[in-house]
Coordinates of C-alpha atoms and ligand atoms in Angstrom, one line a residue:
Chain A
M1 CA 18.7 24.3 -23.9
P2 CA 18.0 20.7 -22.9
L3 CA 14.8 19.9 -21.2
I4 CA 16.2 17.0 -19.1
E5 CA 19.9 17.3 -18.1
I6 CA 21.4 14.1 -16.7
T7 CA 25.0 14.7 -15.6
D8 CA 27.4 12.0 -14.4
V9 CA 24.6 10.2 -12.5
R10 CA 25.7 7.4 -10.3
K11 CA 23.6 4.9 -8.4
R12 CA 24.6 2.0 -6.3
F13 CA 22.6 -0.7 -4.4
G14 CA 25.0 -1.7 -1.7
E15 CA 28.1 -2.9 -3.4
N16 CA 26.4 -3.1 -6.8
E17 CA 27.1 0.1 -8.8
V18 CA 24.1 0.1 -11.2
L19 CA 24.6 3.4 -12.9
K20 CA 28.3 4.3 -13.4
G21 CA 28.1 7.9 -14.6
I22 CA 25.3 8.6 -17.0
D23 CA 25.4 11.7 -19.1
L24 CA 22.3 12.4 -21.3
D25 CA 20.7 15.6 -22.4
V26 CA 17.2 15.5 -23.8
K27 CA 15.8 18.3 -25.9
P28 CA 12.2 19.4 -25.8
G29 CA 10.1 17.2 -28.1
E30 CA 12.7 14.5 -28.4
V31 CA 11.6 10.9 -28.2
I32 CA 14.4 8.7 -26.8
A33 CA 14.4 4.9 -26.7
I34 CA 16.5 3.3 -24.1
I35 CA 17.5 -0.3 -25.0
G36 CA 19.8 -2.8 -23.4
K37 CA 20.0 -6.1 -21.7
S38 CA 18.0 -6.9 -18.6
G39 CA 19.9 -5.6 -15.6
S40 CA 21.8 -2.9 -17.5
G41 CA 20.2 -0.2 -15.4
K42 CA 17.5 1.1 -17.7
S43 CA 14.7 1.1 -15.2
T44 CA 17.0 2.5 -12.5
L45 CA 17.8 5.5 -14.7
L46 CA 14.2 6.3 -15.3
R47 CA 13.4 5.8 -11.6
C48 CA 16.2 8.2 -10.7
I49 CA 14.8 10.9 -13.0
N50 CA 11.5 10.6 -11.3
G51 CA 13.0 10.6 -7.8
L52 CA 11.8 7.1 -7.0
E53 CA 15.5 6.3 -6.3
T54 CA 17.9 8.7 -4.8
I55 CA 21.1 9.2 -6.7
D56 CA 24.6 8.8 -5.2
G57 CA 26.4 11.2 -7.5
G58 CA 25.9 13.6 -10.3
S59 CA 22.8 15.7 -11.0
I60 CA 19.5 15.6 -12.8
S61 CA 17.4 18.6 -13.7
V62 CA 14.2 18.9 -15.6
A63 CA 13.3 22.3 -17.1
G64 CA 15.3 24.0 -14.5
S65 CA 14.0 21.9 -11.5
Q66 CA 16.9 20.3 -9.7
L67 CA 16.3 16.8 -8.4
L68 CA 16.7 17.0 -4.6
P69 CA 15.5 14.4 -2.2
D70 CA 13.1 16.6 -0.2
E71 CA 9.4 16.5 -0.7
V72 CA 9.0 20.1 -2.1
H73 CA 11.7 19.6 -4.8
L74 CA 10.5 16.1 -5.6
K75 CA 6.9 17.3 -6.0
A76 CA 8.0 20.2 -8.3
L77 CA 10.0 17.8 -10.4
R78 CA 7.2 15.2 -10.5
L79 CA 4.7 17.7 -11.7
K80 CA 6.9 18.2 -14.8
V81 CA 7.7 14.5 -15.5
G82 CA 5.1 11.8 -15.5
M83 CA 5.9 8.1 -15.3
I84 CA 4.2 5.1 -16.9
F85 CA 5.0 1.7 -15.4
Q86 CA 5.2 -1.8 -16.8
Q87 CA 2.6 -3.0 -14.4
F88 CA 0.2 0.0 -15.0
N89 CA -0.3 0.5 -11.2
L90 CA -3.8 1.9 -11.5
F91 CA -5.5 2.5 -8.2
P92 CA -7.8 -0.5 -8.0
H93 CA -10.3 1.1 -5.6
L94 CA -11.1 3.9 -8.1
T95 CA -12.7 4.0 -11.5
A96 CA -10.8 4.9 -14.6
G97 CA -12.2 8.4 -14.2
G98 CA -11.4 8.4 -10.5
N99 CA -7.8 7.4 -11.2
V100 CA -7.4 10.3 -13.6
I101 CA -9.1 12.8 -11.3
L102 CA -7.4 12.0 -8.0
S103 CA -4.0 13.5 -8.4
Q104 CA -5.4 16.6 -10.0
T105 CA -7.6 17.3 -7.0
V106 CA -5.2 16.2 -4.4
V107 CA -1.9 17.5 -5.8
K108 CA -2.9 20.4 -7.9
K109 CA -6.0 21.3 -5.9
T110 CA -8.0 21.5 -9.1
P111 CA -11.7 21.8 -8.3
K112 CA -13.5 18.5 -8.9
P113 CA -15.7 19.5 -11.9
E114 CA -12.6 20.8 -13.8
A115 CA -10.6 17.7 -12.9
A116 CA -13.5 15.5 -14.1
A117 CA -13.7 17.4 -17.3
M118 CA -9.9 17.0 -17.8
A119 CA -10.2 13.3 -17.0
R120 CA -12.9 12.9 -19.7
K121 CA -10.7 14.7 -22.2
M122 CA -7.7 12.6 -21.4
L123 CA -9.6 9.3 -21.5
E124 CA -11.0 10.4 -24.8
R125 CA -7.5 11.1 -26.0
V126 CA -6.4 7.5 -25.3
G127 CA -9.6 6.2 -26.8
L128 CA -11.4 5.2 -23.6
A129 CA -14.0 7.9 -23.2
E130 CA -16.7 5.3 -22.6
K131 CA -14.7 3.6 -19.8
F132 CA -14.9 6.5 -17.4
D133 CA -16.9 4.6 -14.8
A134 CA -15.2 1.2 -15.2
Y135 CA -12.9 -0.1 -12.5
P136 CA -9.4 -1.3 -13.4
D137 CA -10.2 -5.0 -13.1
E138 CA -13.0 -4.5 -15.6
L139 CA -10.4 -3.4 -18.2
S140 CA -8.0 -5.3 -20.3
G141 CA -4.3 -4.8 -19.8
G142 CA -4.0 -2.5 -22.8
Q143 CA -6.9 -0.4 -21.6
Q144 CA -5.4 -0.2 -18.1
Q145 CA -2.2 1.0 -19.5
R146 CA -4.0 3.6 -21.6
V147 CA -5.8 4.8 -18.4
A148 CA -2.4 5.1 -16.7
I149 CA -1.2 7.2 -19.6
A150 CA -4.3 9.4 -19.3
R151 CA -3.7 9.7 -15.6
A152 CA -0.2 11.0 -16.2
L153 CA -1.2 13.3 -19.0
A154 CA -3.9 14.9 -16.9
M155 CA -1.1 16.4 -14.7
Q156 CA 0.1 18.1 -17.9
P157 CA 3.7 17.0 -17.6
I158 CA 6.3 18.3 -20.0
A159 CA 7.9 14.9 -20.3
L160 CA 6.9 11.3 -19.9
L161 CA 9.0 8.4 -18.7
C162 CA 7.8 5.0 -20.0
D163 CA 9.3 1.9 -18.5
E164 CA 8.5 -1.1 -20.8
V165 CA 4.9 0.0 -21.0
T166 CA 4.0 -2.9 -23.2
S167 CA 6.0 -5.7 -21.7
A168 CA 3.2 -6.9 -19.4
L169 CA 0.7 -7.0 -22.2
D170 CA -0.6 -9.9 -24.3
P171 CA 0.8 -9.5 -27.8
E172 CA -2.5 -8.5 -29.3
L173 CA -2.8 -5.6 -26.9
V174 CA 0.6 -4.1 -27.6
A175 CA -0.4 -2.2 -30.7
E176 CA -3.2 -0.1 -29.0
V177 CA -0.8 1.2 -26.4
L178 CA 2.0 1.9 -28.8
A179 CA -0.5 3.8 -31.0
V180 CA -1.2 6.1 -28.1
V181 CA 2.5 6.6 -27.4
R182 CA 3.1 7.2 -31.1
E183 CA 0.4 9.9 -31.1
L184 CA 2.0 11.6 -28.1
A185 CA 5.3 11.6 -29.9
A186 CA 3.7 13.2 -32.9
E187 CA 2.1 15.9 -30.8
G188 CA 5.5 16.9 -29.5
M189 CA 5.6 15.3 -26.1
T190 CA 9.1 14.7 -24.8
L191 CA 9.4 10.9 -24.2
L192 CA 12.1 8.8 -22.6
M193 CA 11.1 5.2 -23.0
V194 CA 12.7 1.9 -22.1
T195 CA 11.5 -0.5 -24.7
H196 CA 12.0 -3.8 -26.4
E197 CA 9.9 -2.8 -29.4
M198 CA 12.8 -2.3 -31.8
K199 CA 10.6 -1.5 -34.8
F200 CA 8.7 1.1 -32.8
A201 CA 12.0 2.6 -31.6
R202 CA 13.2 2.8 -35.2
D203 CA 10.0 4.4 -36.5
V204 CA 9.3 6.9 -33.7
C205 CA 12.4 7.8 -31.8
S206 CA 14.8 10.6 -32.5
R207 CA 17.6 9.0 -30.7
V208 CA 18.4 5.6 -29.3
V209 CA 20.4 5.0 -26.2
F210 CA 22.0 1.6 -25.7
M211 CA 22.8 0.9 -22.1
H212 CA 25.4 -1.7 -21.1
Q213 CA 26.5 -2.4 -17.5
G214 CA 25.4 0.9 -16.1
R215 CA 26.8 3.1 -18.8
V216 CA 25.5 4.7 -22.0
H217 CA 27.4 2.4 -24.3
E218 CA 26.2 3.8 -27.6
I219 CA 23.9 6.7 -28.6
G220 CA 22.7 8.1 -31.8
P221 CA 19.8 8.3 -34.3
P222 CA 18.0 5.0 -34.9
E223 CA 19.3 4.6 -38.4
D224 CA 22.9 4.6 -37.0
V225 CA 22.3 2.6 -33.9
F226 CA 20.3 -0.1 -35.6
A227 CA 22.0 -0.2 -39.0
K228 CA 25.6 0.6 -38.0
P229 CA 26.3 -0.6 -34.5
K230 CA 29.9 0.3 -33.5
T231 CA 30.5 -1.8 -30.4
P232 CA 30.5 -5.6 -30.2
E233 CA 28.1 -5.4 -27.3
L234 CA 25.5 -3.6 -29.3
K235 CA 26.0 -5.9 -32.2
Q236 CA 25.5 -8.8 -30.0
F237 CA 22.4 -7.3 -28.4
L238 CA 20.9 -6.6 -31.8
G239 CA 21.9 -10.0 -33.0
V240 CA 24.0 -8.8 -36.0
Q241 CA 27.5 -9.9 -36.7
Chain B
M1 CA -30.6 -24.1 51.3
M2 CA -32.2 -22.2 48.4
E3 CA -33.2 -24.0 45.3
F4 CA -32.0 -22.6 41.9
S5 CA -33.9 -23.3 38.8
T6 CA -32.1 -23.4 35.5
W7 CA -33.8 -20.1 34.6
D8 CA -32.4 -18.5 37.8
I9 CA -28.9 -19.7 36.8
L10 CA -29.3 -18.5 33.3
R11 CA -30.7 -15.1 34.4
N12 CA -27.8 -14.5 36.7
L13 CA -25.3 -15.5 34.0
L14 CA -26.9 -13.3 31.4
L15 CA -26.8 -10.3 33.8
A16 CA -23.1 -10.9 34.2
A17 CA -22.7 -11.4 30.5
R18 CA -23.6 -7.7 30.0
W19 CA -20.2 -6.9 31.6
T20 CA -18.5 -9.3 29.3
V21 CA -20.1 -7.4 26.4
V22 CA -19.3 -4.0 27.8
L23 CA -15.7 -4.9 28.5
S24 CA -15.3 -6.4 25.0
L25 CA -16.7 -3.3 23.4
V26 CA -14.5 -1.0 25.5
S27 CA -11.4 -3.1 24.8
F28 CA -12.2 -3.4 21.1
L29 CA -13.0 0.3 20.5
G30 CA -10.2 1.6 22.9
G31 CA -7.8 -0.9 21.4
G32 CA -8.8 0.1 18.0
I33 CA -8.0 3.8 18.7
V34 CA -4.7 3.0 20.5
G35 CA -3.9 0.5 17.8
A36 CA -4.5 3.0 15.0
L37 CA -2.2 5.4 16.8
L38 CA 0.5 2.7 17.1
L39 CA 0.0 1.9 13.4
F40 CA 0.7 5.5 12.4
L41 CA 3.7 5.8 14.7
R42 CA 5.0 2.5 13.3
I43 CA 4.7 3.4 9.6
G44 CA 5.3 7.1 10.0
G45 CA 9.0 6.7 9.2
N46 CA 10.4 8.1 12.5
R47 CA 13.0 5.7 13.7
V48 CA 12.5 6.1 17.4
L49 CA 8.8 5.9 17.2
T50 CA 9.0 2.8 14.9
A51 CA 11.3 1.1 17.4
F52 CA 9.0 2.0 20.3
T53 CA 5.9 0.6 18.6
R54 CA 7.8 -2.5 17.6
Y55 CA 8.9 -3.2 21.2
Y56 CA 5.4 -2.4 22.4
V57 CA 3.9 -4.9 20.1
E58 CA 6.5 -7.6 20.9
L59 CA 6.0 -7.0 24.7
F60 CA 2.3 -7.4 24.6
Q61 CA 2.3 -10.3 22.1
G62 CA 5.1 -12.0 23.9
T63 CA 3.6 -12.2 27.4
P64 CA 0.4 -13.9 28.5
L65 CA -2.6 -11.6 28.8
L66 CA -3.0 -12.9 32.3
M67 CA 0.4 -11.5 33.4
Q68 CA -0.6 -8.2 31.9
L69 CA -3.8 -8.2 33.9
F70 CA -1.9 -9.1 37.1
L71 CA 0.6 -6.3 36.4
A72 CA -2.1 -3.7 35.8
F73 CA -4.0 -4.9 38.9
F74 CA -1.3 -5.6 41.5
G75 CA 1.6 -3.7 39.9
L76 CA 0.0 -0.3 40.2
G77 CA -1.1 -1.3 43.6
L78 CA 2.6 -1.6 44.7
F79 CA 2.9 2.1 43.9
G80 CA 0.1 2.8 46.3
I81 CA -2.4 3.4 43.5
N82 CA -5.5 1.5 44.2
V83 CA -6.8 0.2 41.0
P84 CA -10.3 -1.3 40.9
A85 CA -10.6 -4.5 39.0
W86 CA -12.8 -3.1 36.2
L87 CA -10.2 -0.4 35.5
A88 CA -7.2 -2.8 35.6
A89 CA -9.2 -5.1 33.3
G90 CA -10.1 -2.3 30.9
I91 CA -6.6 -0.9 30.7
A92 CA -4.9 -4.2 30.2
L93 CA -7.3 -5.4 27.6
V94 CA -7.2 -2.1 25.7
L95 CA -3.4 -2.2 25.5
W96 CA -3.3 -5.8 24.6
T97 CA -5.9 -5.4 21.9
A98 CA -4.1 -2.4 20.5
A99 CA -0.9 -4.4 20.1
F100 CA -2.6 -7.1 18.1
L101 CA -4.7 -4.7 16.0
A102 CA -1.7 -2.5 15.2
E103 CA 0.2 -5.6 14.0
I104 CA -2.7 -6.9 11.9
W105 CA -3.2 -3.5 10.3
R106 CA 0.5 -3.0 9.7
G107 CA 0.4 -6.2 7.7
C108 CA -2.6 -4.9 5.7
V109 CA -0.8 -1.6 4.9
E110 CA 2.3 -3.5 3.8
A111 CA 0.2 -5.8 1.7
V112 CA -0.6 -2.9 -0.6
A113 CA 1.6 -3.3 -3.7
R114 CA 4.7 -1.2 -3.9
G115 CA 3.6 0.0 -7.3
Q116 CA 0.8 1.9 -5.6
W117 CA 3.3 3.9 -3.7
E118 CA 5.4 4.5 -6.7
A119 CA 2.5 5.5 -9.0
S120 CA 1.1 7.9 -6.5
A121 CA 4.5 9.3 -5.8
S122 CA 5.2 9.8 -9.5
L123 CA 2.0 11.8 -9.7
G124 CA 3.3 14.2 -7.1
M125 CA 1.5 13.0 -3.9
G126 CA 3.2 13.5 -0.6
Y127 CA 3.3 10.8 2.1
V128 CA 0.1 11.8 3.9
Q129 CA -1.8 12.1 0.6
Q130 CA -0.6 8.7 -0.6
M131 CA -1.7 7.2 2.7
R132 CA -5.1 8.9 2.8
Y133 CA -6.2 8.5 -0.8
V134 CA -4.3 5.4 -2.1
I135 CA -2.9 3.1 0.6
L136 CA -5.4 3.2 3.5
P137 CA -8.5 2.8 1.3
Q138 CA -7.0 -0.4 0.0
A139 CA -5.5 -1.6 3.3
L140 CA -8.8 -1.0 5.1
K141 CA -10.7 -3.4 2.9
V142 CA -8.2 -6.2 3.5
A143 CA -8.2 -5.4 7.2
I144 CA -11.9 -5.9 7.9
P145 CA -12.1 -9.7 8.0
P146 CA -9.0 -10.2 10.3
T147 CA -10.1 -7.3 12.5
V148 CA -13.6 -8.8 13.0
G149 CA -12.0 -12.2 13.5
F150 CA -9.8 -10.8 16.2
S151 CA -12.8 -9.4 18.1
V152 CA -13.5 -13.1 19.0
Q153 CA -10.1 -13.2 20.8
V154 CA -11.1 -10.1 22.7
V155 CA -14.4 -11.6 23.9
K156 CA -12.6 -14.7 25.1
G157 CA -9.8 -12.6 26.6
T158 CA -12.3 -10.9 28.9
A159 CA -12.8 -14.3 30.6
L160 CA -9.3 -13.9 32.2
T161 CA -10.3 -10.8 34.0
S162 CA -12.4 -13.0 36.4
I163 CA -9.1 -13.9 38.0
I164 CA -8.5 -10.4 39.3
G165 CA -12.1 -10.3 40.5
F166 CA -13.9 -8.5 37.8
V167 CA -17.4 -10.0 37.7
E168 CA -18.2 -10.8 34.1
L169 CA -19.5 -14.0 32.7
S170 CA -16.8 -16.4 33.8
K171 CA -16.6 -15.0 37.3
A172 CA -20.4 -15.2 37.6
G173 CA -20.1 -18.8 36.5
T174 CA -17.8 -19.5 39.5
V175 CA -20.0 -17.6 41.9
V176 CA -23.2 -19.3 40.7
T177 CA -21.5 -22.7 40.8
N178 CA -20.5 -22.1 44.4
A179 CA -24.1 -21.3 45.3
T180 CA -25.8 -24.1 43.3
F181 CA -23.2 -26.9 43.2
Q182 CA -24.2 -27.6 39.6
P183 CA -20.9 -26.9 37.8
F184 CA -21.8 -28.8 34.7
T185 CA -25.0 -27.0 34.1
V186 CA -23.5 -23.6 35.0
Y187 CA -20.4 -23.9 33.0
G188 CA -22.3 -25.5 30.1
L189 CA -24.5 -22.4 30.0
V190 CA -21.5 -20.1 30.4
A191 CA -19.9 -21.8 27.4
L192 CA -23.1 -21.5 25.4
I193 CA -23.3 -17.8 26.1
Y194 CA -19.7 -17.3 25.0
F195 CA -20.5 -19.3 21.9
A196 CA -23.5 -17.2 21.2
L197 CA -21.3 -14.1 21.4
C198 CA -18.3 -15.4 19.4
W199 CA -19.9 -17.5 16.8
P200 CA -21.6 -14.7 14.9
L201 CA -18.4 -12.7 14.9
S202 CA -16.3 -15.5 13.5
K203 CA -18.9 -16.4 11.0
S204 CA -19.2 -12.8 9.8
S205 CA -15.4 -12.6 9.6
Q206 CA -15.4 -15.7 7.3
A207 CA -18.2 -14.3 5.3
L208 CA -16.5 -11.0 4.8
E209 CA -13.3 -12.7 3.8
R210 CA -15.2 -14.9 1.3
K211 CA -16.9 -11.8 -0.1
L212 CA -13.7 -10.0 -0.4
N213 CA -12.0 -12.9 -2.2
A214 CA -14.9 -13.5 -4.4
A215 CA -15.4 -9.8 -5.2
H216 CA -14.6 -9.6 -8.8
R217 CA -13.3 -6.1 -8.1
N218 CA -11.6 -4.4 -5.4
H219 CA -13.9 -1.5 -4.3
Ligands
ADP1 N1 15.8 -1.9 -5.3 C1 16.9 -2.5 -5.7 N2 17.8 -3.1 -4.8 C2 18.9 -3.7 -5.1 N3 19.3 -3.9 -6.4 C3 18.5 -3.4 -7.4 C4 17.3 -2.7 -7.0 N4 16.7 -2.3 -8.2 C5 17.5 -2.7 -9.2 N5 18.6 -3.4 -8.7 C6 19.7 -4.0 -9.5 O1 20.1 -3.0 -10.4 C7 20.5 -3.6 -11.6 C8 19.8 -2.8 -12.7 O2 18.4 -3.1 -12.6 P1 17.4 -2.4 -13.6 O3 17.6 -0.9 -13.6 O4 16.0 -2.8 -13.2 O5 17.8 -3.0 -15.0 P2 16.9 -3.0 -16.3 O6 15.7 -2.2 -16.2 O7 17.9 -2.5 -17.3 O8 16.6 -4.5 -16.5 C9 20.1 -5.0 -11.5 O9 21.3 -5.7 -11.2 C10 19.2 -5.1 -10.3 O10 19.4 -6.3 -9.7
MG2 MG1 13.7 -2.7 -16.2

C-alpha cells in the first residue's frame, strides 16, 4: 500500500501545461530523488502534493488523505506531509525555538511547555540545540535550513518534501544539511526530494525520478538511472553519451 | 481699537491649536480603526469586498480633501441634515485618513515575502492563523514609519477644515489677523505652531525607519 499516491496529475499555468499526467507511488520509508532540467516541473509537482498549487486533473492522496482544495482537507494533508523550501522561509520575527514552537501550538493546539520541549528535541536532532534563542538572521544559511527541517519535523509528518534544500547554500554549508537529510532517511522517514546533488541521490535514494517536460521520463533505482540511462534526454542531462 | 501684544496673539492661537490637536487625534485614531477594517476587507479574499475597498481608496485618494469636506458639510445639508462644522470635519478626515492608511498597510502586508505564506501554509496554518502569527507581526514593523509619517499629513489636513468654519489653528489665524491687522506675525506664528506639531512626527518617522533598516535583525 503506497503512502503517497499520485495519479495522472495535471497542472497548467494558463496555456502552459507544466505537469502532463504524472503517476508516482511512494512506499513508506522510500527516499525518492527527483532530478531534471530547470523548468521541467519538479517544484510544481512537490507544491501540488502539499496543496500549494491546485491541480487541474488527476488525484493525490497521502496515507488515505485525499488532496482537496478546501481548508479542512488541506490541513489534514499538510499535517502528514512537511515541506522544506530552497529559501528556508523561517519566520524572521521569531527565534529558532519560536519557529519550531509556533505551528505546534497554533495548529495542533499543543500546550506551550510540551511544544517547547519538542522544539528542543528537534533542534537537538538537527544539531542546533544551543541555537534555541537565536533569531534567523543570526544563523548561517545551513543552520537556518536545519531549523526549517526541525520546524517541519516537530509536526511529526509521515513524509517530507524537500525542494532543492541545498541550492541556496554556500558550498561549504551543503554538507551539514545533507547530513541531516541522510540521517532522516536512515531513520526511515519517507522523503521526496528535488535535488541537484547527484552523488547524494545515488548514495541515499531508493529510486530516482527523471522529469522532462512535465512528465516522468525515466524512473528506477539509482544504479539503473545513473549507470544505464535509457533515453537520450536523460543521457544528455547526465552528460553521458 | 484694542492693542494686541504678541503674547495675546500667541495665546489665542495656542488655544485654537488645541482643536487642531484634537481633530488630528480623532482623525488619526478613527482613521486607523476604519483603515484597519478596510485593510481586512481588502485582503480577506472576498471579491465584492475587495472591489468595494479598492474603489473606496481610489475615490478618497483621487479627489481633493477639500471637496470631501465640502461634500460632508454641504452635501448632507442638502438632505436637510444639519451637520455642524466639527462633525463634518471629523467625518471627512476620518474617512480620508482611513483610505490612505488602508493603502499604506496593504502595501506592508504585501511586502511580506510569499515564502512566509507558503511555509506557514505547509505547516497546516489556516488563513487567519497565518495572518495573526506570521504575516501581520512582520507587516506591522514595516508599517510603523510610514504610518507615523502619514500623521504629518493628517495634521496639515486639518488646516483645510477652517474653510467650512471649524475653528482650529488656521481659522484662528484668520480671525486674529482680522482683529490685529498683523498678518505676517500671526501667520508666522501659525506656521511655527504647525511646525512644532509636525516636525517631531516626521523626525520620529525618519528615526524609526533608520532604526528598522539598521536593525540587524527583524524583531
Ligand atoms: N506560479 C506560476 N505561474 C506561472 N508559471 C509557473 C508558475 N510556477 C511555475 N511556472 C512554470 O512552470 C514550469 C515548471 O516550473 P517548476 O516546477 O518551477 O520547474 P523546476 O522546479 O523543475 O525548475 C516553468 O515553465 C515555470 O515557468
Ligand atoms: Mg524548482
